[in-house]
Coordinates of C-alpha atoms in Angstrom, one line a residue:
Chain A
M1 CA 30.0 -1.2 6.6
Q2 CA 27.4 -3.6 8.0
C3 CA 25.7 -6.3 5.9
T4 CA 22.6 -8.2 6.9
T5 CA 20.1 -10.6 5.3
S6 CA 17.6 -10.2 8.2
I7 CA 14.6 -7.9 8.3
S8 CA 14.7 -7.7 12.1
K9 CA 18.4 -6.7 12.0
M10 CA 17.7 -4.1 9.5
I11 CA 14.9 -2.7 11.7
E12 CA 17.2 -2.7 14.7
W13 CA 19.7 -0.7 12.7
Q14 CA 17.2 2.0 11.6
Q15 CA 15.7 2.2 15.1
A16 CA 19.2 2.8 16.5
M17 CA 19.8 5.6 13.9
K18 CA 16.5 7.2 14.7
T19 CA 17.1 7.1 18.4
S20 CA 20.4 9.0 17.9
Q21 CA 18.5 11.5 15.6
Q22 CA 20.4 10.5 12.5
T23 CA 18.7 11.0 9.1
I24 CA 18.6 7.9 6.8
G25 CA 19.0 8.0 3.0
F26 CA 17.9 4.8 1.3
V27 CA 18.9 3.3 -2.1
P28 CA 16.8 0.3 -3.1
T29 CA 18.5 -1.8 -5.9
M30 CA 18.4 -5.2 -7.6
G31 CA 22.2 -5.6 -7.4
F32 CA 24.8 -6.0 -10.2
L33 CA 25.6 -2.5 -9.4
H34 CA 27.2 0.1 -11.7
E35 CA 28.1 3.8 -11.6
G36 CA 24.4 4.7 -11.8
H37 CA 23.9 3.0 -8.4
A38 CA 27.1 4.6 -7.0
A39 CA 25.7 8.0 -8.0
L40 CA 22.5 7.3 -6.0
I41 CA 24.5 6.2 -3.0
K42 CA 26.8 9.2 -3.1
E43 CA 23.9 11.6 -3.5
A44 CA 22.3 9.9 -0.4
K45 CA 25.5 10.1 1.6
K46 CA 25.9 13.8 0.8
N47 CA 22.5 14.7 2.2
N48 CA 22.0 12.2 5.1
D49 CA 23.8 11.2 8.3
C50 CA 23.7 7.5 7.1
V51 CA 22.8 5.5 4.1
A52 CA 21.2 2.1 3.7
V53 CA 21.3 0.2 0.4
S54 CA 19.2 -2.9 -0.4
I55 CA 20.2 -5.5 -2.9
F56 CA 17.2 -7.8 -3.8
V57 CA 16.3 -9.2 -7.2
N58 CA 12.6 -9.0 -6.5
P59 CA 10.8 -12.0 -8.1
T60 CA 7.4 -10.4 -7.9
Q61 CA 8.2 -7.8 -10.5
F62 CA 9.3 -10.3 -13.2
G63 CA 6.5 -11.8 -15.3
P64 CA 6.4 -15.3 -16.7
G65 CA 9.0 -15.6 -19.5
E66 CA 10.9 -12.5 -18.3
D67 CA 14.6 -12.6 -17.3
F68 CA 14.4 -13.3 -13.5
E69 CA 16.8 -16.3 -13.8
A70 CA 19.1 -14.5 -16.3
Y71 CA 19.1 -11.3 -14.3
P72 CA 22.9 -10.8 -13.6
R73 CA 24.0 -11.2 -10.0
N74 CA 27.4 -10.6 -8.2
L75 CA 26.9 -10.0 -4.5
D76 CA 30.6 -9.8 -3.7
A77 CA 31.3 -7.0 -6.2
D78 CA 28.1 -5.3 -5.2
V79 CA 29.1 -5.2 -1.5
R80 CA 32.5 -3.7 -2.5
L81 CA 30.9 -1.0 -4.6
V82 CA 28.3 -0.1 -2.0
S83 CA 31.0 0.1 0.7
Q84 CA 33.3 2.3 -1.5
A85 CA 30.4 4.6 -2.4
G86 CA 29.9 5.3 1.3
A87 CA 26.9 3.3 2.5
D88 CA 26.6 2.3 6.1
I89 CA 24.6 -0.8 5.8
V90 CA 23.6 -3.1 3.0
F91 CA 20.4 -5.2 3.3
C92 CA 20.5 -8.4 1.1
P93 CA 17.5 -10.5 2.0
E94 CA 16.5 -13.9 0.5
A95 CA 13.1 -14.1 -1.2
E96 CA 11.9 -16.3 1.7
E97 CA 12.8 -13.5 4.1
M98 CA 10.8 -10.9 2.1
Y99 CA 7.8 -13.1 1.1
P100 CA 7.2 -15.7 3.9
T101 CA 3.4 -15.2 3.5
D102 CA 1.1 -14.0 0.7
G103 CA -2.5 -13.1 1.5
G104 CA -3.0 -12.0 -2.0
I105 CA -3.3 -8.2 -1.4
R106 CA -1.9 -6.2 -4.3
I107 CA -1.1 -2.6 -5.0
V108 CA -2.5 -1.9 -8.4
P109 CA -1.0 1.2 -10.2
G110 CA -4.0 1.8 -12.5
P111 CA -3.8 4.1 -15.5
L112 CA -0.1 5.1 -14.9
A113 CA 0.9 1.5 -15.8
D114 CA -1.2 1.3 -19.0
R115 CA 1.6 2.9 -21.1
L116 CA 5.3 2.4 -21.7
C117 CA 6.7 -0.6 -20.0
G118 CA 3.5 -1.3 -18.1
A119 CA 1.7 -2.2 -21.4
S120 CA 4.1 -5.1 -22.2
R121 CA 4.9 -6.1 -18.6
P122 CA 1.5 -6.7 -16.9
G123 CA 1.8 -6.9 -13.1
H124 CA 5.4 -5.6 -13.2
F125 CA 4.5 -2.4 -11.3
D126 CA 2.3 -4.2 -8.8
G127 CA 5.5 -6.1 -7.8
V128 CA 7.6 -2.9 -7.8
L129 CA 5.1 -1.1 -5.5
K130 CA 4.9 -4.1 -3.2
V131 CA 8.6 -4.4 -2.7
V132 CA 9.1 -0.6 -2.4
L133 CA 6.5 -0.3 0.3
K134 CA 7.9 -3.3 2.1
L135 CA 11.5 -1.9 2.0
V136 CA 10.4 1.5 3.0
N137 CA 8.5 0.1 5.9
I138 CA 11.5 -1.9 7.0
V139 CA 14.2 0.8 6.5
Q140 CA 12.0 3.9 7.4
P141 CA 14.2 6.3 5.5
D142 CA 13.9 10.1 5.5
T143 CA 14.7 10.1 1.8
V144 CA 14.7 7.5 -1.0
Y145 CA 16.9 7.8 -4.1
F146 CA 15.7 6.6 -7.5
G147 CA 17.5 6.8 -10.9
M148 CA 15.6 8.5 -13.7
K149 CA 16.3 5.7 -16.2
D150 CA 13.3 3.9 -14.8
A151 CA 11.2 6.9 -15.3
Q152 CA 7.8 5.2 -15.3
Q153 CA 8.7 3.4 -12.1
L154 CA 9.7 6.7 -10.6
A155 CA 6.4 8.4 -11.7
I156 CA 4.3 5.6 -10.2
I157 CA 6.3 5.6 -6.9
E158 CA 6.1 9.4 -6.6
T159 CA 2.3 9.2 -7.2
F160 CA 1.9 6.4 -4.7
F161 CA 4.0 8.2 -2.0
Q162 CA 2.0 11.4 -2.6
D163 CA -1.5 9.8 -2.6
Y164 CA -0.8 7.5 0.3
N165 CA 1.1 10.1 2.5
C166 CA 4.2 7.9 2.6
P167 CA 6.6 9.8 5.0
A168 CA 9.8 9.5 3.0
A169 CA 10.9 12.1 0.5
I170 CA 11.9 11.0 -3.0
V171 CA 14.9 12.3 -4.9
R172 CA 15.3 11.8 -8.7
V173 CA 18.9 11.2 -9.7
P174 CA 19.9 11.6 -13.4
T175 CA 20.8 8.6 -15.5
V176 CA 24.5 7.8 -15.6
R177 CA 25.7 6.9 -19.1
E178 CA 28.7 5.2 -20.8
L179 CA 31.0 7.5 -22.8
D180 CA 29.1 6.6 -25.9
G181 CA 25.8 7.6 -24.3
L182 CA 24.4 4.2 -23.6
A183 CA 22.5 4.3 -20.2
K184 CA 24.3 2.3 -17.6
S185 CA 22.2 -0.8 -16.8
S186 CA 22.7 -4.1 -15.1
R187 CA 21.3 -5.7 -18.2
N188 CA 24.0 -4.3 -20.6
V189 CA 26.2 -7.4 -19.8
N190 CA 23.6 -9.5 -21.5
L191 CA 24.1 -7.7 -24.8
S192 CA 26.2 -9.5 -27.5
D193 CA 29.2 -7.5 -28.8
E194 CA 27.3 -6.5 -31.9
E195 CA 24.3 -5.4 -29.9
R196 CA 26.5 -3.4 -27.6
N197 CA 27.9 -1.6 -30.6
E198 CA 24.3 -0.8 -31.8
A199 CA 22.9 0.2 -28.4
P200 CA 24.2 3.8 -28.3
A201 CA 21.7 4.5 -31.2
I202 CA 19.0 4.5 -28.5
Y203 CA 20.2 7.6 -26.7
E204 CA 21.1 9.3 -30.0
A205 CA 17.6 8.8 -31.3
L206 CA 16.1 10.1 -28.1
Q207 CA 18.3 13.2 -28.3
Q208 CA 17.2 13.8 -31.8
A209 CA 13.6 13.4 -30.7
E210 CA 14.0 16.2 -28.1
V211 CA 15.4 18.5 -30.7
L212 CA 12.6 17.8 -33.1
V213 CA 9.9 18.3 -30.5
R214 CA 11.5 21.6 -29.5
E215 CA 11.4 22.6 -33.1
G216 CA 7.7 22.1 -33.1
I217 CA 7.5 18.9 -35.2
A218 CA 4.3 16.9 -34.4
I219 CA 4.6 14.3 -31.6
E220 CA 3.3 11.5 -33.9
V221 CA 5.9 12.3 -36.5
V222 CA 8.8 12.4 -34.0
T223 CA 7.6 9.1 -32.5
Q224 CA 7.6 7.5 -35.9
F225 CA 11.0 8.9 -36.7
V226 CA 12.5 7.4 -33.5
E227 CA 10.9 4.0 -34.2
E228 CA 12.3 3.9 -37.7
T229 CA 15.7 5.0 -36.6
L230 CA 15.9 2.3 -33.9
R231 CA 14.7 -0.3 -36.4
K232 CA 17.4 0.8 -38.9
K233 CA 20.3 1.2 -36.5
T234 CA 19.7 -1.8 -34.1
S235 CA 18.9 -5.5 -34.5
G236 CA 16.6 -5.3 -31.5
A237 CA 12.8 -5.3 -31.6
V238 CA 11.3 -1.9 -30.7
D239 CA 8.8 -2.6 -27.9
Y240 CA 7.6 1.0 -27.8
V241 CA 8.5 4.6 -28.4
S242 CA 6.3 7.2 -26.6
I243 CA 6.3 10.9 -26.0
L244 CA 4.1 11.7 -22.9
T245 CA 3.7 14.3 -20.2
Y246 CA 5.8 13.7 -17.2
P247 CA 5.1 12.5 -14.5
Q248 CA 1.4 12.2 -15.4
L249 CA 2.3 10.0 -18.4
E250 CA -0.6 11.4 -20.5
L251 CA -0.8 12.3 -24.2
P252 CA 0.7 15.8 -24.5
N253 CA -1.4 18.7 -25.8
E254 CA -0.2 22.0 -27.2
I255 CA 0.5 23.5 -23.8
S256 CA 2.1 20.6 -22.1
Q257 CA 5.6 21.5 -20.8
D258 CA 7.3 18.6 -19.0
L259 CA 7.6 15.8 -21.5
I260 CA 9.3 12.4 -21.6
V261 CA 10.4 10.7 -24.7
A262 CA 10.9 7.1 -23.8
C263 CA 11.6 3.7 -25.5
A264 CA 12.2 0.1 -24.9
V265 CA 14.2 -2.2 -27.2
Q266 CA 14.3 -5.9 -26.9
F267 CA 17.7 -7.4 -27.8
S268 CA 18.3 -11.2 -27.9
K269 CA 19.0 -11.5 -24.1
A270 CA 18.4 -7.9 -22.8
R271 CA 15.5 -5.5 -22.9
L272 CA 16.9 -2.0 -22.7
I273 CA 15.0 1.1 -21.7
D274 CA 16.0 4.7 -21.9
N275 CA 14.4 8.2 -21.8
I276 CA 14.9 11.9 -21.8
I277 CA 12.8 14.2 -19.7
F278 CA 12.7 17.8 -20.9
K279 CA 10.8 21.0 -20.6
R280 CA 9.3 22.3 -23.8
E281 CA 9.2 26.1 -24.1
G282 CA 5.7 27.6 -24.2
Chain B
M1 CA -6.8 17.5 24.3
Q2 CA -5.7 18.9 21.0
C3 CA -7.9 18.8 17.9
T4 CA -6.7 19.3 14.4
T5 CA -8.1 19.1 10.8
S6 CA -4.6 19.4 9.3
I7 CA -2.3 16.6 8.1
S8 CA 0.8 18.7 8.7
K9 CA -0.3 19.5 12.3
M10 CA -0.9 15.8 12.9
I11 CA 2.5 15.0 11.6
E12 CA 4.1 17.7 13.8
W13 CA 2.4 16.2 16.8
Q14 CA 3.6 12.7 16.2
Q15 CA 7.1 13.9 15.5
A16 CA 7.2 15.7 18.8
M17 CA 6.0 12.6 20.6
K18 CA 8.6 10.5 18.9
T19 CA 11.4 13.0 19.6
S20 CA 10.4 12.7 23.3
Q21 CA 10.4 8.9 23.1
Q22 CA 6.7 8.5 23.8
T23 CA 4.8 5.6 22.3
I24 CA 1.7 6.4 20.3
G25 CA -1.5 4.3 20.3
F26 CA -3.9 5.1 17.5
V27 CA -7.7 4.6 17.1
P28 CA -9.0 5.3 13.6
T29 CA -12.8 5.9 13.6
M30 CA -15.6 7.1 11.4
G31 CA -17.1 9.1 14.2
F32 CA -20.6 9.0 15.9
L33 CA -18.7 7.3 18.6
H34 CA -20.1 4.9 21.2
E35 CA -18.8 2.8 24.1
G36 CA -17.1 0.4 21.6
H37 CA -14.9 3.3 20.5
A38 CA -14.3 4.4 24.1
A39 CA -13.1 0.9 24.8
L40 CA -10.6 1.1 22.0
I41 CA -9.3 4.5 23.3
K42 CA -9.0 3.3 26.9
E43 CA -7.2 0.2 25.8
A44 CA -4.8 2.4 23.8
K45 CA -4.3 4.7 26.7
K46 CA -3.5 1.8 29.1
N47 CA -0.7 0.6 26.9
N48 CA 0.8 3.8 25.4
D49 CA 2.2 7.1 26.5
C50 CA -0.2 9.0 24.3
V51 CA -3.2 8.3 22.1
A52 CA -4.4 9.8 18.8
V53 CA -7.9 9.3 17.5
S54 CA -9.0 10.0 13.9
I55 CA -12.6 10.9 13.0
F56 CA -13.2 10.7 9.3
V57 CA -16.2 9.4 7.4
N58 CA -14.1 8.0 4.6
P59 CA -16.0 8.4 1.2
T60 CA -13.8 5.9 -0.7
Q61 CA -15.1 3.0 1.3
F62 CA -18.8 3.7 0.5
G63 CA -20.1 2.3 -2.8
P64 CA -22.7 3.9 -5.0
G65 CA -26.1 3.7 -3.3
E66 CA -24.5 3.0 0.1
D67 CA -25.2 5.2 3.2
F68 CA -22.3 7.7 3.0
E69 CA -24.7 10.7 3.2
A70 CA -27.0 9.0 5.8
Y71 CA -24.0 7.9 7.9
P72 CA -24.6 9.6 11.3
R73 CA -22.3 12.4 12.3
N74 CA -22.0 14.4 15.6
L75 CA -18.5 15.9 15.9
D76 CA -19.2 17.8 19.1
A77 CA -20.3 14.8 21.0
D78 CA -17.5 12.7 19.5
V79 CA -14.8 15.2 20.7
R80 CA -16.3 15.0 24.2
L81 CA -16.3 11.2 24.2
V82 CA -12.7 11.1 22.9
S83 CA -11.5 13.6 25.5
Q84 CA -13.2 11.8 28.3
A85 CA -11.8 8.4 27.2
G86 CA -8.3 9.9 27.6
A87 CA -7.1 10.7 24.1
D88 CA -4.4 13.3 23.6
I89 CA -5.2 14.5 20.1
V90 CA -8.1 14.0 17.7
F91 CA -7.6 14.3 14.0
C92 CA -10.7 15.3 12.0
P93 CA -9.7 16.0 8.4
E94 CA -12.0 17.1 5.6
A95 CA -12.2 14.8 2.5
E96 CA -10.3 17.5 0.6
E97 CA -7.4 17.3 3.1
M98 CA -7.2 13.5 2.8
Y99 CA -7.8 13.2 -1.0
P100 CA -6.3 16.3 -2.8
T101 CA -5.0 14.1 -5.6
D102 CA -5.8 10.7 -7.0
G103 CA -3.4 9.0 -9.4
G104 CA -5.6 5.9 -9.5
I105 CA -3.4 3.6 -7.5
R106 CA -5.5 1.2 -5.5
I107 CA -4.7 -1.4 -2.8
V108 CA -6.8 -4.5 -3.9
P109 CA -7.4 -7.0 -1.1
G110 CA -7.9 -10.1 -3.3
P111 CA -9.5 -13.3 -2.1
L112 CA -9.9 -12.1 1.5
A113 CA -12.5 -9.7 0.2
D114 CA -14.5 -12.2 -1.9
R115 CA -16.6 -13.4 1.0
L116 CA -18.7 -11.8 3.7
C117 CA -19.2 -8.1 3.4
G118 CA -16.7 -7.9 0.5
A119 CA -19.0 -9.9 -1.7
S120 CA -21.8 -7.4 -1.5
R121 CA -19.6 -4.3 -1.2
P122 CA -17.2 -4.3 -4.2
G123 CA -14.3 -1.9 -3.7
H124 CA -15.2 -1.3 0.0
F125 CA -12.0 -2.9 1.3
D126 CA -9.9 -1.1 -1.3
G127 CA -11.1 2.1 0.3
V128 CA -10.5 0.8 3.8
L129 CA -6.9 -0.2 3.0
K130 CA -6.3 3.2 1.4
V131 CA -7.5 5.2 4.3
V132 CA -5.8 3.0 6.9
L133 CA -2.4 3.2 5.1
K134 CA -2.8 7.0 4.7
L135 CA -3.7 7.4 8.4
V136 CA -1.0 5.2 9.6
N137 CA 1.6 7.0 7.5
I138 CA 0.4 10.3 8.9
V139 CA 0.1 9.3 12.6
Q140 CA 3.0 6.7 12.6
P141 CA 1.7 4.9 15.7
D142 CA 3.4 2.1 17.6
T143 CA 0.0 0.3 17.9
V144 CA -3.3 0.6 16.2
Y145 CA -6.6 -0.6 17.8
F146 CA -9.4 -2.1 15.9
G147 CA -12.8 -3.5 17.1
M148 CA -13.6 -7.1 16.4
K149 CA -17.2 -6.3 15.1
D150 CA -15.6 -5.4 11.8
A151 CA -13.9 -8.8 11.7
Q152 CA -13.3 -9.0 7.9
Q153 CA -11.8 -5.5 7.9
L154 CA -9.5 -6.6 10.8
A155 CA -8.4 -9.8 9.0
I156 CA -7.6 -7.9 5.8
I157 CA -5.7 -5.1 7.7
E158 CA -3.8 -7.7 9.7
T159 CA -2.8 -9.5 6.5
F160 CA -1.8 -6.3 4.8
F161 CA 0.3 -5.2 7.8
Q162 CA 2.0 -8.6 7.9
D163 CA 2.6 -9.0 4.1
Y164 CA 3.8 -5.3 3.7
N165 CA 5.9 -5.1 6.9
C166 CA 3.9 -2.2 8.2
P167 CA 5.7 -1.1 11.4
A168 CA 2.7 -0.7 13.7
A169 CA 1.3 -3.5 15.8
I170 CA -2.4 -4.3 15.7
V171 CA -4.5 -5.0 18.8
R172 CA -7.9 -6.7 18.4
V173 CA -10.5 -5.3 20.9
P174 CA -13.6 -7.3 21.7
T175 CA -17.0 -6.0 20.5
V176 CA -18.9 -3.9 23.1
R177 CA -22.6 -4.8 23.3
E178 CA -25.9 -3.3 24.6
L179 CA -27.4 -5.0 27.6
D180 CA -29.6 -7.1 25.3
G181 CA -26.6 -8.3 23.3
L182 CA -26.9 -6.0 20.2
A183 CA -23.4 -5.0 19.0
K184 CA -22.8 -1.3 19.6
S185 CA -22.7 0.4 16.2
S186 CA -22.9 4.0 14.9
R187 CA -25.6 2.7 12.5
N188 CA -28.0 1.5 15.3
V189 CA -29.5 5.0 15.4
N190 CA -30.8 4.4 11.9
L191 CA -33.0 1.5 13.1
S192 CA -36.7 2.0 13.6
D193 CA -38.1 1.2 17.0
E194 CA -39.5 -2.1 15.7
E195 CA -36.1 -3.0 14.1
R196 CA -34.3 -2.1 17.3
N197 CA -36.5 -4.6 19.2
E198 CA -35.7 -7.3 16.6
A199 CA -32.0 -6.7 16.3
P200 CA -30.8 -8.6 19.4
A201 CA -31.9 -11.7 17.6
I202 CA -28.7 -11.4 15.5
Y203 CA -26.3 -12.0 18.4
E204 CA -28.7 -14.7 19.9
A205 CA -28.6 -16.6 16.6
L206 CA -24.8 -16.3 16.4
Q207 CA -24.4 -17.6 19.9
Q208 CA -26.7 -20.6 19.1
A209 CA -24.5 -21.2 16.0
E210 CA -21.4 -21.4 18.1
V211 CA -23.1 -24.0 20.4
L212 CA -24.2 -26.1 17.4
V213 CA -20.8 -26.0 15.8
R214 CA -19.2 -27.1 19.0
E215 CA -21.7 -29.9 19.3
G216 CA -20.5 -31.2 15.9
I217 CA -23.4 -30.1 13.7
A218 CA -22.4 -29.7 10.1
I219 CA -21.4 -26.2 9.1
E220 CA -23.9 -26.0 6.2
V221 CA -26.7 -27.0 8.6
V222 CA -25.8 -24.4 11.2
T223 CA -25.5 -21.7 8.5
Q224 CA -29.0 -22.5 7.3
F225 CA -30.3 -22.5 10.8
V226 CA -29.0 -19.0 11.4
E227 CA -30.4 -17.8 8.1
E228 CA -33.8 -19.1 8.9
T229 CA -33.7 -17.8 12.5
L230 CA -32.8 -14.3 11.3
R231 CA -35.6 -14.4 8.6
K232 CA -38.1 -15.4 11.2
K233 CA -37.1 -13.1 14.0
T234 CA -36.3 -9.9 12.1
S235 CA -37.8 -7.9 9.3
G236 CA -34.4 -7.3 7.7
A237 CA -33.0 -8.9 4.6
V238 CA -30.3 -11.4 5.4
D239 CA -27.3 -10.4 3.3
Y240 CA -25.1 -13.4 4.3
V241 CA -24.5 -15.9 7.1
S242 CA -21.1 -17.5 6.9
I243 CA -18.9 -19.8 9.0
L244 CA -15.3 -19.5 8.0
T245 CA -11.8 -20.0 9.4
Y246 CA -10.4 -16.9 11.0
P247 CA -8.4 -14.8 10.0
Q248 CA -7.9 -16.7 6.7
L249 CA -11.6 -16.5 5.9
E250 CA -11.6 -19.9 4.2
L251 CA -14.1 -22.7 4.2
P252 CA -13.5 -24.8 7.3
N253 CA -12.4 -28.4 7.1
E254 CA -12.6 -31.0 9.9
I255 CA -9.5 -29.9 11.7
S256 CA -10.0 -26.1 11.5
Q257 CA -9.8 -24.6 14.9
D258 CA -10.3 -20.8 14.8
L259 CA -13.7 -20.1 13.3
I260 CA -15.9 -17.1 12.7
V261 CA -19.6 -17.1 12.4
A262 CA -20.6 -13.9 10.8
C263 CA -23.7 -12.3 9.3
A264 CA -25.0 -9.1 7.8
V265 CA -28.7 -8.0 7.9
Q266 CA -30.0 -5.1 5.9
F267 CA -32.8 -3.2 7.7
S268 CA -34.7 -0.4 6.1
K269 CA -32.0 2.3 6.8
A270 CA -29.2 0.4 8.5
R271 CA -27.1 -2.6 7.5
L272 CA -25.9 -4.4 10.6
I273 CA -23.0 -6.8 10.9
D274 CA -22.0 -9.0 13.8
N275 CA -19.9 -12.1 14.5
I276 CA -18.5 -14.5 17.0
I277 CA -14.9 -15.8 16.8
F278 CA -14.3 -19.0 18.7
K279 CA -11.9 -21.9 19.0
R280 CA -13.4 -25.3 18.1
E281 CA -12.0 -28.1 20.2
G282 CA -10.1 -30.7 18.2

């Protein structure tokens, strides 16, 4: 497996792949990789001639006071995981390589970022869209793979790709979970032992919410039930619990079918998010 | 020459060109083409294996009360000019083809749009960046050709391409002028006879401004001189006269070298812009 920190080397690689008619699958990551990322890479490898992975803790998607400095990093372990999962090249640029200039042009996600994580992380999805467009322009993949844990990110990127005719296809890959149901996340290592024991309550509450919605319980009632459950069963602060249409992220009406129930819980040193996307029967 | 209104046909064409290793030059236009556009197409043809031209009066870059409806159109004449200038394909989509969905994601140009035309056309450059990114994603050219009459547009697009790693190169093509110096523009047909007679005063005033700046006259004094000259010699309303660094579009200091002197004049049914970019000796 090749490894490069250089944009021009990365471009050379993808041009060589294109010249030899090979399809490129791409998995953008922020490193500290786990089985969720491995699943993305394996899915990419299964459906493409070659796979590129990027590892870049993107400063522009962290707000002031957020955990950019505390975000866990372990490049050596990451490179091993990426190689074992079958990637052909890993792109690990420094921030100076990615952001040598800034003319102040932003991609602003609009209403899709008003809810869920966007409400408490202003500017976060501007930074996500900027780095994703930059990476896609550099790697020029046929297909990009995203995990469904970051469901709002995925909805915004899908909308951007569709509205702006971005040439890469997007594949949604299901969230990988620990045995107790906790969604795999790079931030889980920043949980205390006590918090780690409480954290599976998040997915349990979301599963209960799906059952209740399917049973016809009103959205507001289910939302409140999840909030109260999370308050009772965890020591974290509940940032939000929301049930919305997916991927439009609008308030559901009677006939809405594809729904997401999503939440964010702020523990002492880790803000965890999770969601379930499901189809409500008509 | 081929002609298509379909995005998927356009993509098929560029994929075929890429498969046969041909380089693509691209000239995006809003139609009602003149010798300025022909110069762009010829420049593209000289340096690429094949040339695509788009003709699309982009609604998202016109503000309320601007001249979207009155913008001149003549597709038959345009197709003849494009063919004679040597293009291989012309892409003329309808608005519904280009904008079937709108998730509300915008590209916001920031400080570069605060001055010149951006100051009196809020949202204009959002619309320009959106359509340019869409077209470039559809056509996937090696090189895109822009005229220097729209100097602010060019500066913003160059900055966007650089900051977002857009894979196409940009070539600046000098403004083509009438014999009396008036910059060729699709909007010139909307001038009355009297206004057409006055309009060459714009370029004359800009040329005088260059001479005065080179002679060391203060920027503010030169700016005021051009404003007064335009008021005296034309019946139009002067929207702005500005002397800035180029392409940063900042207020010049003593040591700034690359300068633009630019202006916009609103006539009864046409808003004309023009500029001169020049290097001041140190």
